[in-house]
Coordinates of C-alpha atoms in Angstrom, one line a residue:
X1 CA 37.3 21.8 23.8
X2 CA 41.1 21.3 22.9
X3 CA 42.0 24.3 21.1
X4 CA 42.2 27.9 22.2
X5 CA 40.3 31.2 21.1
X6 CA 43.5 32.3 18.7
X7 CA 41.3 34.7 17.3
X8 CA 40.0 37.4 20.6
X9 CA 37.2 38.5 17.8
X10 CA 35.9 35.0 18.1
X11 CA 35.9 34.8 21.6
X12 CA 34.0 37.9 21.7
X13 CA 31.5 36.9 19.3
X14 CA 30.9 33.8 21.2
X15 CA 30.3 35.5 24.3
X16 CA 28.1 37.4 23.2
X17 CA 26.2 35.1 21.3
X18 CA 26.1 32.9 24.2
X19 CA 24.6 36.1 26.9
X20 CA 21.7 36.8 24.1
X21 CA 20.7 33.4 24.1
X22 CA 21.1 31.9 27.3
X23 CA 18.0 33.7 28.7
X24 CA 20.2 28.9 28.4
X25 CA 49.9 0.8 13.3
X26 CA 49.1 2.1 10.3
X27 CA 45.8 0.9 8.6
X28 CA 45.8 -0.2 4.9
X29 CA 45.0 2.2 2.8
X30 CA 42.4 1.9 0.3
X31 CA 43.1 1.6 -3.5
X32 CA 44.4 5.1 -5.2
X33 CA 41.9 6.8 -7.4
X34 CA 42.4 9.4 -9.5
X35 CA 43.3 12.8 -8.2
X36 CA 39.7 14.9 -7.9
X37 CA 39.1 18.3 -9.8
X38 CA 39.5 21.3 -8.0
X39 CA 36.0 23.8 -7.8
X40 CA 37.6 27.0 -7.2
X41 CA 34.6 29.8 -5.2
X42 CA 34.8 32.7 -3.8
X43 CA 36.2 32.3 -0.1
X44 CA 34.0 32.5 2.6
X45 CA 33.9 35.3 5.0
X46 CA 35.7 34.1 7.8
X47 CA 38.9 34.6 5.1
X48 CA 40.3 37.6 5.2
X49 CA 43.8 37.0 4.0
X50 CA 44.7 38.9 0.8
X51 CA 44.8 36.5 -2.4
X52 CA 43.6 33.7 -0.3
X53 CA 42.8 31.0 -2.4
X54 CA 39.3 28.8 -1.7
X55 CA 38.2 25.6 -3.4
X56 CA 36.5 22.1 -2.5
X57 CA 36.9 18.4 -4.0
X58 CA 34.1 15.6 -4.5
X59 CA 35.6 12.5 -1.6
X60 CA 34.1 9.3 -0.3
X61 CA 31.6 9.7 2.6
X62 CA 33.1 6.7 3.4
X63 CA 36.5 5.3 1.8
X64 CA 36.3 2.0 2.9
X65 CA 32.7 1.9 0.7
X66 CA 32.8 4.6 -2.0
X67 CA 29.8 3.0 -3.3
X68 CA 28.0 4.9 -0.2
X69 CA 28.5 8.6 -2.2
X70 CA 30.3 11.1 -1.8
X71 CA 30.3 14.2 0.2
X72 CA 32.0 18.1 -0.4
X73 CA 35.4 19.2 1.4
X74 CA 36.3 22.7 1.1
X75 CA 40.0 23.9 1.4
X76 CA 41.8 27.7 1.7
X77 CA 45.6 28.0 0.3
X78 CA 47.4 31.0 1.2
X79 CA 50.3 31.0 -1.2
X80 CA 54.1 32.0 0.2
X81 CA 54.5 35.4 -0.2
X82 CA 58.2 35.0 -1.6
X83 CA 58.0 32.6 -4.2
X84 CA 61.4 32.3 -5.1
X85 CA 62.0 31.2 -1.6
X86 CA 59.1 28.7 -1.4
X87 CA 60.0 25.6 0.7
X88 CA 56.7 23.2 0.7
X89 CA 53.7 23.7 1.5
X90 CA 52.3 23.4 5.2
X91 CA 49.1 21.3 5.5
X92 CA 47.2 23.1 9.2
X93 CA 44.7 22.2 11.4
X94 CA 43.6 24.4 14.6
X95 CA 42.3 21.8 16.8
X96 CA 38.7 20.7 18.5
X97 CA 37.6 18.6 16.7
X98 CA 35.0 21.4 15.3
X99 CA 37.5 24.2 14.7
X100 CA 37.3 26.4 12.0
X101 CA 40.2 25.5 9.5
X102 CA 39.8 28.3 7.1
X103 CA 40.2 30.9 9.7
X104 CA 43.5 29.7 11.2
X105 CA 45.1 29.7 7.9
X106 CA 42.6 32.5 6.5
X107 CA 42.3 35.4 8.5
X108 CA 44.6 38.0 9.2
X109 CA 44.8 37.9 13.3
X110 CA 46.7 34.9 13.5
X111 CA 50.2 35.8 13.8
X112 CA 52.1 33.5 11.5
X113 CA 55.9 34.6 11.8
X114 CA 56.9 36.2 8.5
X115 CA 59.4 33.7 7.8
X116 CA 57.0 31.3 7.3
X117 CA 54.4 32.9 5.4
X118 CA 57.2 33.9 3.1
X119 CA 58.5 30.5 2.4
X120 CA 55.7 27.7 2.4
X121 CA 52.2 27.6 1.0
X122 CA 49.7 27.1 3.8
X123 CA 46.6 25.2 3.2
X124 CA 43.9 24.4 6.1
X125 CA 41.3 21.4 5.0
X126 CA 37.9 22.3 6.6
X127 CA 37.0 19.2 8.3
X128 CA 34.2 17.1 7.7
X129 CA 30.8 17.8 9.1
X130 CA 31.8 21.9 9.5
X131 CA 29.9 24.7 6.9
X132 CA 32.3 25.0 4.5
X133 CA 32.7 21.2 3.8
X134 CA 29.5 19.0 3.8
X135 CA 28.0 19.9 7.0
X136 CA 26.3 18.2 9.7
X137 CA 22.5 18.8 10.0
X138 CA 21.3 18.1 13.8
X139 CA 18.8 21.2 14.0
X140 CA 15.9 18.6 14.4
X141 CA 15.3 16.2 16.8
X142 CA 15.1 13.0 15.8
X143 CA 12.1 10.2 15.2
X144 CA 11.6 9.3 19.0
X145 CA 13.6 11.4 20.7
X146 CA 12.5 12.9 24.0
X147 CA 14.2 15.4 26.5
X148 CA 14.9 12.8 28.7
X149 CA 16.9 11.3 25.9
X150 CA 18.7 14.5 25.9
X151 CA 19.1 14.7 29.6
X152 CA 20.5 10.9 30.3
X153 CA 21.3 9.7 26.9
X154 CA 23.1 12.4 25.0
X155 CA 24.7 10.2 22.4
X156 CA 21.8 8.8 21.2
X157 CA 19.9 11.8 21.0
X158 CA 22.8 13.7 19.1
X159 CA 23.1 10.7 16.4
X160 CA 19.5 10.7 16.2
X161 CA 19.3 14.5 15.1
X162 CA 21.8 14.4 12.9
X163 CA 20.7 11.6 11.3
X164 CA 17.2 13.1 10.9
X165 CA 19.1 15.9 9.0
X166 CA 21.6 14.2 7.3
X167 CA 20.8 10.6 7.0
X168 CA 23.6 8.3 6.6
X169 CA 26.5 10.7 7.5
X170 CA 26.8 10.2 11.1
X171 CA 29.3 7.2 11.1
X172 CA 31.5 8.7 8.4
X173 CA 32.7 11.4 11.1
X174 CA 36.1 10.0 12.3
X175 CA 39.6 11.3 12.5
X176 CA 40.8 8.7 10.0
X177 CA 37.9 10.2 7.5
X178 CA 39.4 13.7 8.0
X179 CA 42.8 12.6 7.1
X180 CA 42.1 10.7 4.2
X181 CA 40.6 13.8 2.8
X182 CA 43.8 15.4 3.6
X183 CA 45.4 13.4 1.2
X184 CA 42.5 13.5 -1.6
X185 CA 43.6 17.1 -1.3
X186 CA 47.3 16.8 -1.7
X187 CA 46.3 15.0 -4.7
X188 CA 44.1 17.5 -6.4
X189 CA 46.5 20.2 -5.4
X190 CA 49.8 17.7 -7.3
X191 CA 52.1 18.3 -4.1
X192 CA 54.4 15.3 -3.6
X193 CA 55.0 15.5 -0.1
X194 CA 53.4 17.9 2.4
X195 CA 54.7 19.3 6.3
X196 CA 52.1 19.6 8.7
X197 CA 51.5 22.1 11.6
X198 CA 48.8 20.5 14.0
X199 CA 47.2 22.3 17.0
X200 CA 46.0 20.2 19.8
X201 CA 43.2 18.0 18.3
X202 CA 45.0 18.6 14.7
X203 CA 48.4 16.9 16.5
X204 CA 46.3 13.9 16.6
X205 CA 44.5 14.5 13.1
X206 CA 48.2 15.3 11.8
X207 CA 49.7 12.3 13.3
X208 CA 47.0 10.1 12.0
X209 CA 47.6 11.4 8.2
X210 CA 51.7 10.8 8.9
X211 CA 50.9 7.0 9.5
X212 CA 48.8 6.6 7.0
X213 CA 50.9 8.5 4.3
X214 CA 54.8 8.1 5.9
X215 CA 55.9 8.9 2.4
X216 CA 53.9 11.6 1.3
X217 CA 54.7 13.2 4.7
X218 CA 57.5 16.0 5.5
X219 CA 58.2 17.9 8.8
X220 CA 55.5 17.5 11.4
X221 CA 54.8 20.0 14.1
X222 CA 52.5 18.7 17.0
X223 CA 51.3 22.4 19.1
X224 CA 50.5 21.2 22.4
X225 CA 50.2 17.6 21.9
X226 CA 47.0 15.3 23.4
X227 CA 47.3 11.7 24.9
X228 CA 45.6 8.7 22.3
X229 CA 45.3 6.5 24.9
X230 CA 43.0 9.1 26.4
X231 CA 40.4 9.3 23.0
X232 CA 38.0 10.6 24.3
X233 CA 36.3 10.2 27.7
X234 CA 39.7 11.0 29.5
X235 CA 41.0 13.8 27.5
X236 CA 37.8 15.9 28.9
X237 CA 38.5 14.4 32.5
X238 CA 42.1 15.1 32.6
X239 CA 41.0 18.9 31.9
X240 CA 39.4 19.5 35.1
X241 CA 42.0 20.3 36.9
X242 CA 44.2 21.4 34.2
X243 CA 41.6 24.5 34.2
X244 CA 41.7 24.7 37.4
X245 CA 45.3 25.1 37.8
X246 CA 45.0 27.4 34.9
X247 CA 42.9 29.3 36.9
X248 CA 45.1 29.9 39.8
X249 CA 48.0 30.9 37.2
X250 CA 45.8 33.6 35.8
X251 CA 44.8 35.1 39.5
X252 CA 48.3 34.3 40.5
X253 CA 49.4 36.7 37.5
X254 CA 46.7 39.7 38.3
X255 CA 48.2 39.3 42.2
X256 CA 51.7 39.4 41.7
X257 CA 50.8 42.6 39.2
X258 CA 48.6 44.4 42.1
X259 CA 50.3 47.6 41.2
X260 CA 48.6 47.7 37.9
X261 CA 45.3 46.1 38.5
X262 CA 44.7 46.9 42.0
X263 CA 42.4 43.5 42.6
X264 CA 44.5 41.9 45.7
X265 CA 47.4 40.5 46.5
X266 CA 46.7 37.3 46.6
X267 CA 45.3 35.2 44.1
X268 CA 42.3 34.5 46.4
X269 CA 41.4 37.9 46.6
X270 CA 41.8 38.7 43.0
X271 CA 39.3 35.8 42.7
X272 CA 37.2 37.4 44.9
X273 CA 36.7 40.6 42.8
X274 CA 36.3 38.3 39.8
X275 CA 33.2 36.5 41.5
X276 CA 32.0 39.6 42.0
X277 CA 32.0 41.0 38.9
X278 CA 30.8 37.6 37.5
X279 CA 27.3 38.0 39.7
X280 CA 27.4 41.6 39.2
X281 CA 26.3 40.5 35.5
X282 CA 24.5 36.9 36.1
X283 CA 22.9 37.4 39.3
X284 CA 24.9 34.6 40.9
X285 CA 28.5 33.9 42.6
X286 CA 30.4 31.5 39.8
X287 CA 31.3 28.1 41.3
X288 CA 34.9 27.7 39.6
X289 CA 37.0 26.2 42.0
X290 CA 38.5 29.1 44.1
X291 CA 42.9 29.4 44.4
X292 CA 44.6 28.1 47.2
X293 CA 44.2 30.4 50.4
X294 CA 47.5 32.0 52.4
X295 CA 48.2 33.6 54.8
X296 CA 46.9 37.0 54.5
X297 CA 43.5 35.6 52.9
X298 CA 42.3 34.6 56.9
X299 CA 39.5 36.7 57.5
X300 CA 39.7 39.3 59.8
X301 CA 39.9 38.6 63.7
X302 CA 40.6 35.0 62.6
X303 CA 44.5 35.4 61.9
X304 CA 45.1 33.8 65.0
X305 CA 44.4 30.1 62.9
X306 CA 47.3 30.5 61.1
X307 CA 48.4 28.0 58.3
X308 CA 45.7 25.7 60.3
X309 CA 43.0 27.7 59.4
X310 CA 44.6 28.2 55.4
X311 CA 44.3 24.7 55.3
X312 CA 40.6 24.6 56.4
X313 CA 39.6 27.1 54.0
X314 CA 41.6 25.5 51.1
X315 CA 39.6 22.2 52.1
X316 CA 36.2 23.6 51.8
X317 CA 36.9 26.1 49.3
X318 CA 34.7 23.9 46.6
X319 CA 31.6 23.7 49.0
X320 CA 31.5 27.8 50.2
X321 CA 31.2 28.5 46.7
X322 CA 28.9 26.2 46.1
X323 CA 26.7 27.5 48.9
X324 CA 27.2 31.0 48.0
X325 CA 25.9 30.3 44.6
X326 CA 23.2 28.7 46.2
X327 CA 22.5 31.5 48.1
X328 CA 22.4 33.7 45.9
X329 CA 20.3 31.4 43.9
X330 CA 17.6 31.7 46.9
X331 CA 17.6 35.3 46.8
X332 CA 17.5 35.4 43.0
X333 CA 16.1 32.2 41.2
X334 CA 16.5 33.8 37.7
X335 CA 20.3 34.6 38.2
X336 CA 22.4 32.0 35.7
X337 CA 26.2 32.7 36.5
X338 CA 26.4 31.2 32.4
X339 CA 24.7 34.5 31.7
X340 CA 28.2 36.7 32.6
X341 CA 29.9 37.6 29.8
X342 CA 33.0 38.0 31.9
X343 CA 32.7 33.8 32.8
X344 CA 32.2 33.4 29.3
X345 CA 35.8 35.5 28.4
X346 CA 37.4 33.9 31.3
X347 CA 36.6 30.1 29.8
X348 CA 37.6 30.7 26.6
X349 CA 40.7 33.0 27.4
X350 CA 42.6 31.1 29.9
X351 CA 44.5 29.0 27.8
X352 CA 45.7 31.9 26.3
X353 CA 48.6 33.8 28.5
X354 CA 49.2 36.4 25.9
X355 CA 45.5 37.5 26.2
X356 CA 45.4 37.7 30.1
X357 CA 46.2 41.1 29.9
X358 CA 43.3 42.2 28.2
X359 CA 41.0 39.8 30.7
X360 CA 42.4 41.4 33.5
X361 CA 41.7 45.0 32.4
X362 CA 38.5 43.7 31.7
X363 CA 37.7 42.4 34.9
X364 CA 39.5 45.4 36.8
X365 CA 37.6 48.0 35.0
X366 CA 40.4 49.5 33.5
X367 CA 39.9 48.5 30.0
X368 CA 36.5 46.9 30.0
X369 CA 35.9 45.1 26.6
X370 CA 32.8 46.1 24.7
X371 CA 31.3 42.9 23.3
X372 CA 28.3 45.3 21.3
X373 CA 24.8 43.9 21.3
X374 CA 24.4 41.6 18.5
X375 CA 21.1 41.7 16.6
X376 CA 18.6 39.0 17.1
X377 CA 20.0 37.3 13.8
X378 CA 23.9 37.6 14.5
X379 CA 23.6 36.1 17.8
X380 CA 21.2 33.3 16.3
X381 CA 24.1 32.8 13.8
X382 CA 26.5 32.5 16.2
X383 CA 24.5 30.3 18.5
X384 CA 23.6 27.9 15.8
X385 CA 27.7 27.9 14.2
X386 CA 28.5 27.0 17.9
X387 CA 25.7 24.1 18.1
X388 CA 27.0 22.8 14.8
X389 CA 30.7 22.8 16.2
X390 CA 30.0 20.8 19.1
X391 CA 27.3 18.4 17.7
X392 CA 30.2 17.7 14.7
X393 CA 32.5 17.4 18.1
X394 CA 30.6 14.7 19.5
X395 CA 30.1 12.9 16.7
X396 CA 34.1 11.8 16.0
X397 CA 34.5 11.8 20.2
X398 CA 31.8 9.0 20.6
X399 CA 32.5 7.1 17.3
X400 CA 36.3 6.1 18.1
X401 CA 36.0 6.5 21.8
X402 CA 38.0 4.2 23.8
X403 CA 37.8 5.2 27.3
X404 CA 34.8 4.0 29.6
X405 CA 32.7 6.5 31.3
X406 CA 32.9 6.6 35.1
X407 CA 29.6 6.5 37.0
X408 CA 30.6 7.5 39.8
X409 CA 31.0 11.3 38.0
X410 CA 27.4 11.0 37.0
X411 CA 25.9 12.9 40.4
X412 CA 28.9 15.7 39.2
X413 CA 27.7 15.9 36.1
X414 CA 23.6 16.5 36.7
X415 CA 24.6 18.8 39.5
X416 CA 26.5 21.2 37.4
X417 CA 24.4 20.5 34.3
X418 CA 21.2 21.2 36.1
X419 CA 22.2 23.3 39.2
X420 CA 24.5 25.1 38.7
X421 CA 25.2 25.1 35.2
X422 CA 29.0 25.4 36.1
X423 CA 30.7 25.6 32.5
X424 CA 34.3 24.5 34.2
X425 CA 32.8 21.1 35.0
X426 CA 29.8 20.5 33.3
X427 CA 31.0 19.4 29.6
X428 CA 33.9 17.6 31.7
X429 CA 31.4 15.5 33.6
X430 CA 29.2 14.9 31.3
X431 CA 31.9 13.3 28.9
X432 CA 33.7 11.4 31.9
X433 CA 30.5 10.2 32.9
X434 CA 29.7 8.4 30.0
X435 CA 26.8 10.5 29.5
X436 CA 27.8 12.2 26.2
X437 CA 28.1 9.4 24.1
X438 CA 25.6 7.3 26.1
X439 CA 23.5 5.5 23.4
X440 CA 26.2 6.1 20.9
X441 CA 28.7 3.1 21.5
X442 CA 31.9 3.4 19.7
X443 CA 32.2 1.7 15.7
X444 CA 35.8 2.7 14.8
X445 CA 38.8 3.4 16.4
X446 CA 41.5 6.0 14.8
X447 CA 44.7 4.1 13.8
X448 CA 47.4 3.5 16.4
X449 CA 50.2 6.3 16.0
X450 CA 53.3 5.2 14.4
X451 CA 56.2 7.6 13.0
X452 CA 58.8 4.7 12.3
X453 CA 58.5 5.3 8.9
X454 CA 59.0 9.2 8.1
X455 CA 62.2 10.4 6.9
X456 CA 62.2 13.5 9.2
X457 CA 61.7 13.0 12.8
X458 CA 58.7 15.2 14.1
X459 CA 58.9 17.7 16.7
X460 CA 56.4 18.5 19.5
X461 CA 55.8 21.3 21.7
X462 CA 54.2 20.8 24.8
X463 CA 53.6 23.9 27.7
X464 CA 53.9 22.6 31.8
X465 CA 50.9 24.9 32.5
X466 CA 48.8 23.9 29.4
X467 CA 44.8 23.3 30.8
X468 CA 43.8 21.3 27.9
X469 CA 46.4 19.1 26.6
X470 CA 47.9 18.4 30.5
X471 CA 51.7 17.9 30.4
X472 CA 51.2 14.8 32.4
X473 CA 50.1 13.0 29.3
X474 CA 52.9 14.9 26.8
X475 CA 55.1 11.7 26.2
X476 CA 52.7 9.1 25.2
X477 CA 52.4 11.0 21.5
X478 CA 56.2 11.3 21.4
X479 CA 57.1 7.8 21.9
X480 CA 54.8 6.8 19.2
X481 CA 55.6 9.1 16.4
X482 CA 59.3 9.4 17.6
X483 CA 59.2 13.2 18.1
X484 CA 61.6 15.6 19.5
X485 CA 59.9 17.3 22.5
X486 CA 60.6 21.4 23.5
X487 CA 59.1 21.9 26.6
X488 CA 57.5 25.8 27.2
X489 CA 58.0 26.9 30.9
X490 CA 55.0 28.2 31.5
X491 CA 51.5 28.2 30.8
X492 CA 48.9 28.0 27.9
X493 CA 47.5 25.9 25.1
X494 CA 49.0 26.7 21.8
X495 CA 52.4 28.1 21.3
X496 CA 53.6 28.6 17.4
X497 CA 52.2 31.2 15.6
X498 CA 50.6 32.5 18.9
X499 CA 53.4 35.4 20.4
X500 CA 56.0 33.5 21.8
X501 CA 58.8 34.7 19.5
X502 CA 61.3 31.9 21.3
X503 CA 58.5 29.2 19.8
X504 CA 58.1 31.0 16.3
X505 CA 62.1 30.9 15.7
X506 CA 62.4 26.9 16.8
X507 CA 60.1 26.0 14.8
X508 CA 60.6 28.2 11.9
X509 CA 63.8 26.7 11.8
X510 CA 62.8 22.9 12.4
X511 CA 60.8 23.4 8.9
X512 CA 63.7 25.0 7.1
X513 CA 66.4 22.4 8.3
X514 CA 64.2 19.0 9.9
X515 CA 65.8 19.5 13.4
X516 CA 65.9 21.5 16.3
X517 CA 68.1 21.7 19.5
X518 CA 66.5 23.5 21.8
X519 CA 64.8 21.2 24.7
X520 CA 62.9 23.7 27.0
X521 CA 62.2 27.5 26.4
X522 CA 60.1 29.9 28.5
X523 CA 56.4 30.5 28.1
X524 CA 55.2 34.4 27.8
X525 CA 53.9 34.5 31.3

């Protein structure tokens, strides 16, 4: 939800999974304890670093009661590969909440610039509720629970599953929690101060451990950079049209690079070859908002409308989609444009720019990407990996959300839930609606952002074209942790360690020297 598919072999697996399937201030810190012991295991096999370096501490469920037990958090350290040039050691989160820490510091196809993983220690803390660390169980429904529950009051019925599964866990699932075991971690590893690199999500998670631990804190990095006042509800609704415009980038990219791809010359019309291939595969048109119509789009022997007639298509573009899915629908009541494996790369690759080449060989027929037909048991896997992620998701967005849902998205919601089964909106909706966490109000809020009291100023990158952190909303985390801001010219979610070489170098250097000068670079598209 707000962090990109860094990994293209994720992405893939997901798809796939999904088209087997789907035939569907700062607070006051508790007293110090002692430093836990370290269980050093074998890593798991998402970690595919060489020497990596897996283990896992005994924490507090819940810190404010440690009476209440305790629960398992697993950590990977990837040591610097110089260590006569170490620097510190770089504490990492890849964003969600739900993603996978031990692959963005563990596995080999994230391109952390050399300079880096040459002079600090990396360490990624799997979060709380993820395999890996004590994990959610929300497999069964719970006592009570009826699909109507499901359908109209999705918070309750995800607390209720998880609770049947794990009993007692569900409330301990909060940001705050997470970074708290950050520091139990610090301990057991004896680092005096740690830097952190967070990614979306993890700028929040990261900015919530720097409040909380000022002085244990070094250089901060916040990778496309969300807005608190937003938790939760809003994030989700302020990424509707971020997509869309993300959208529109992408086709924009394939038309103005018709000599290669050969899909149009105008973004419409590259769209056009991308609906088709998407019902090619699902049976149905996809209903993502179409681009902007010009000119040349006019059908022909209507040219005579001119920018009149651009401006009546871009009006009803939502609703002839819509009816063409419909349509379609009519003529094929089986067809589910979720089915589409290229709908499923598109979602999860459009925040990434340096991976639009490969979508739009894909969707050209150039280069089409084998996903492989996953057995029965890899694509249950994967399902059931992704189920975990989001119900662990929900959990921390409806126990500290503050944003109220808005009814009036509710008819938006059940239409693409249950109609269309739109992926662009549905999730969106459902959230904005209040529908996601109804049943589940809020018990906790995360501690209000303040970086007054770190010695080293942090420093935030935040992309003008970004769909899931919107750069409307950039400043708010800024002002309160007092960062720096580098502003990407372009678009995409995700910039350091991710192939923009201008990124990699300003930060690189930021962690070597606490500063950084440059105030707006361009992104890779």
């Amino acid at each position: 939800m707000f962090s990109p598919a860094r990994k293209i072999t994720a992405a893939l697996a997901s798809a796939a999974a999904t088209a087997a399937l789907l035939t569907i201030g700062a607070a006051t810190a508790p007293a110090a304890a002692a430093a836990p012991a370290i269980t050093w295991e074998d890593c798991p096999e998402q970690v595919t670093v060489p020497g990596a370096e897996c283990g896992r501490v005994e924490v507090p469920t819940y810190y404010d009661h440690p009476e209440r037990g305790t629960i398992s958090v697993g950590f990977v350290r990837v040591k610097a590969s110089n260590p006569s040039a170490k620097r510190g050691t770089l504490f990492t989160n890849p964003g969600g909440p739900g993603g996978d820490a031990y692959s963005y510091v563990g596995h080999d196809s994230i391109p952390w610039p050399d300079a880096v993983t040459a002079e600090w220690d990396r360490v990624a803390v799997q979060p709380r509720g993820l395999p890996g660390s004590t994990p959610l169980d929300c497999t069964k429904p719970g006592k009570g629970a009826t699909v109507l529950d499901q359908l109209f009051r999705g918070g309750a019925w995800n607390r209720a599953s998880c609770e049947e599964g794990t009993p007692g866990y569900t409330r301990a699932i909060t940001t705050e929690n997470t970074a708290r075991d950050w520091e139990m971690v610090r301990q057991a590893l004896q680092l005096e101060k740690i830097s952190i690199v967070g990614l979306s999500y993890g700028t929040f998670l990261g900015s919530v451990y720097a409040t909380l631990f000022p002085h244990n804190t070094d250089r901060v990095v916040l990778d496309s950079a969300m807005s608190p006042s937003l938790a939760w509800n809003g994030v989700l609704v302020s990424q509707q049209r971020g997509y869309e415009k993300a959208m529109e980038d992408f086709f924009s990219y394939v038309a103005r690079n018709n000599d290669t791809y050969k899909m149009g010359t105008t973004p419409l019309q590259v769209y056009e070859r991308w609906s088709y291939k998407v019902a090619s595969e699902s049976g149905v048109r996809p209903t993502a908002l179409p681009p902007r119509a010009k000119i040349g789009d006019l059908p022909p022997g209507l040219e005579f409308a001119g920018q009149p007639g651009v401006h009546i298509m871009n009006a009803t573009g939502q609703l002839r989609v819509e009816a063409e899915h419909l349509a379609d629908k009519a003529a094929n009541p089986a067809g589910n444009q979720i089915l589409s494996t290229t709908l499923s790369l598109t979602r999860q690759i459009i925040p990434q720019p340096t991976q639009w080449e490969m979508l739009a060989n894909h969707i050209s027929n150039r280069e089409p990407i084998d996903l492989g037909t996953p057995s029965q048991e890899q694509a249950l896997e994967a399902f059931m990996a992704q189920a975990q992620a989001t119900s662990m998701q929900a959990m921390i967005l409806c126990n500290e959300n503050t944003v109220a849902g808005n009814p009036a998205l509710l008819p938006e919601y059940y239409w693409s839930a249950l109609v269309t089964y739109d992926p662009f909106r549905s999730l969106n909706a459902a959230y904005g609606s209040g529908q996601m966490c109804e049943g589940t109000p809020p018990h906790t809020k995360a501690p209000a952002l303040n970086g007054s009291q770190l010695a080293v100023r942090p420093l935030q990158i935040s992309a003008t074209g970004d769909p899931q952190t919107p750069y409307a909303y950039h400043g708010e985390m800024a002002r309160q942790m007092g960062a720096s801001v580098v502003t990407v010219d372009g678009p995409g979610h995700g910039h350091f360690a991710n192939g923009n070489a201008t990124v990699d170098a300003i930060v690189t250097e930021y962690l070597r020297t606490g500063s950084a000068t440059a105030q707006t670079v361009p992104g890779v598209i």
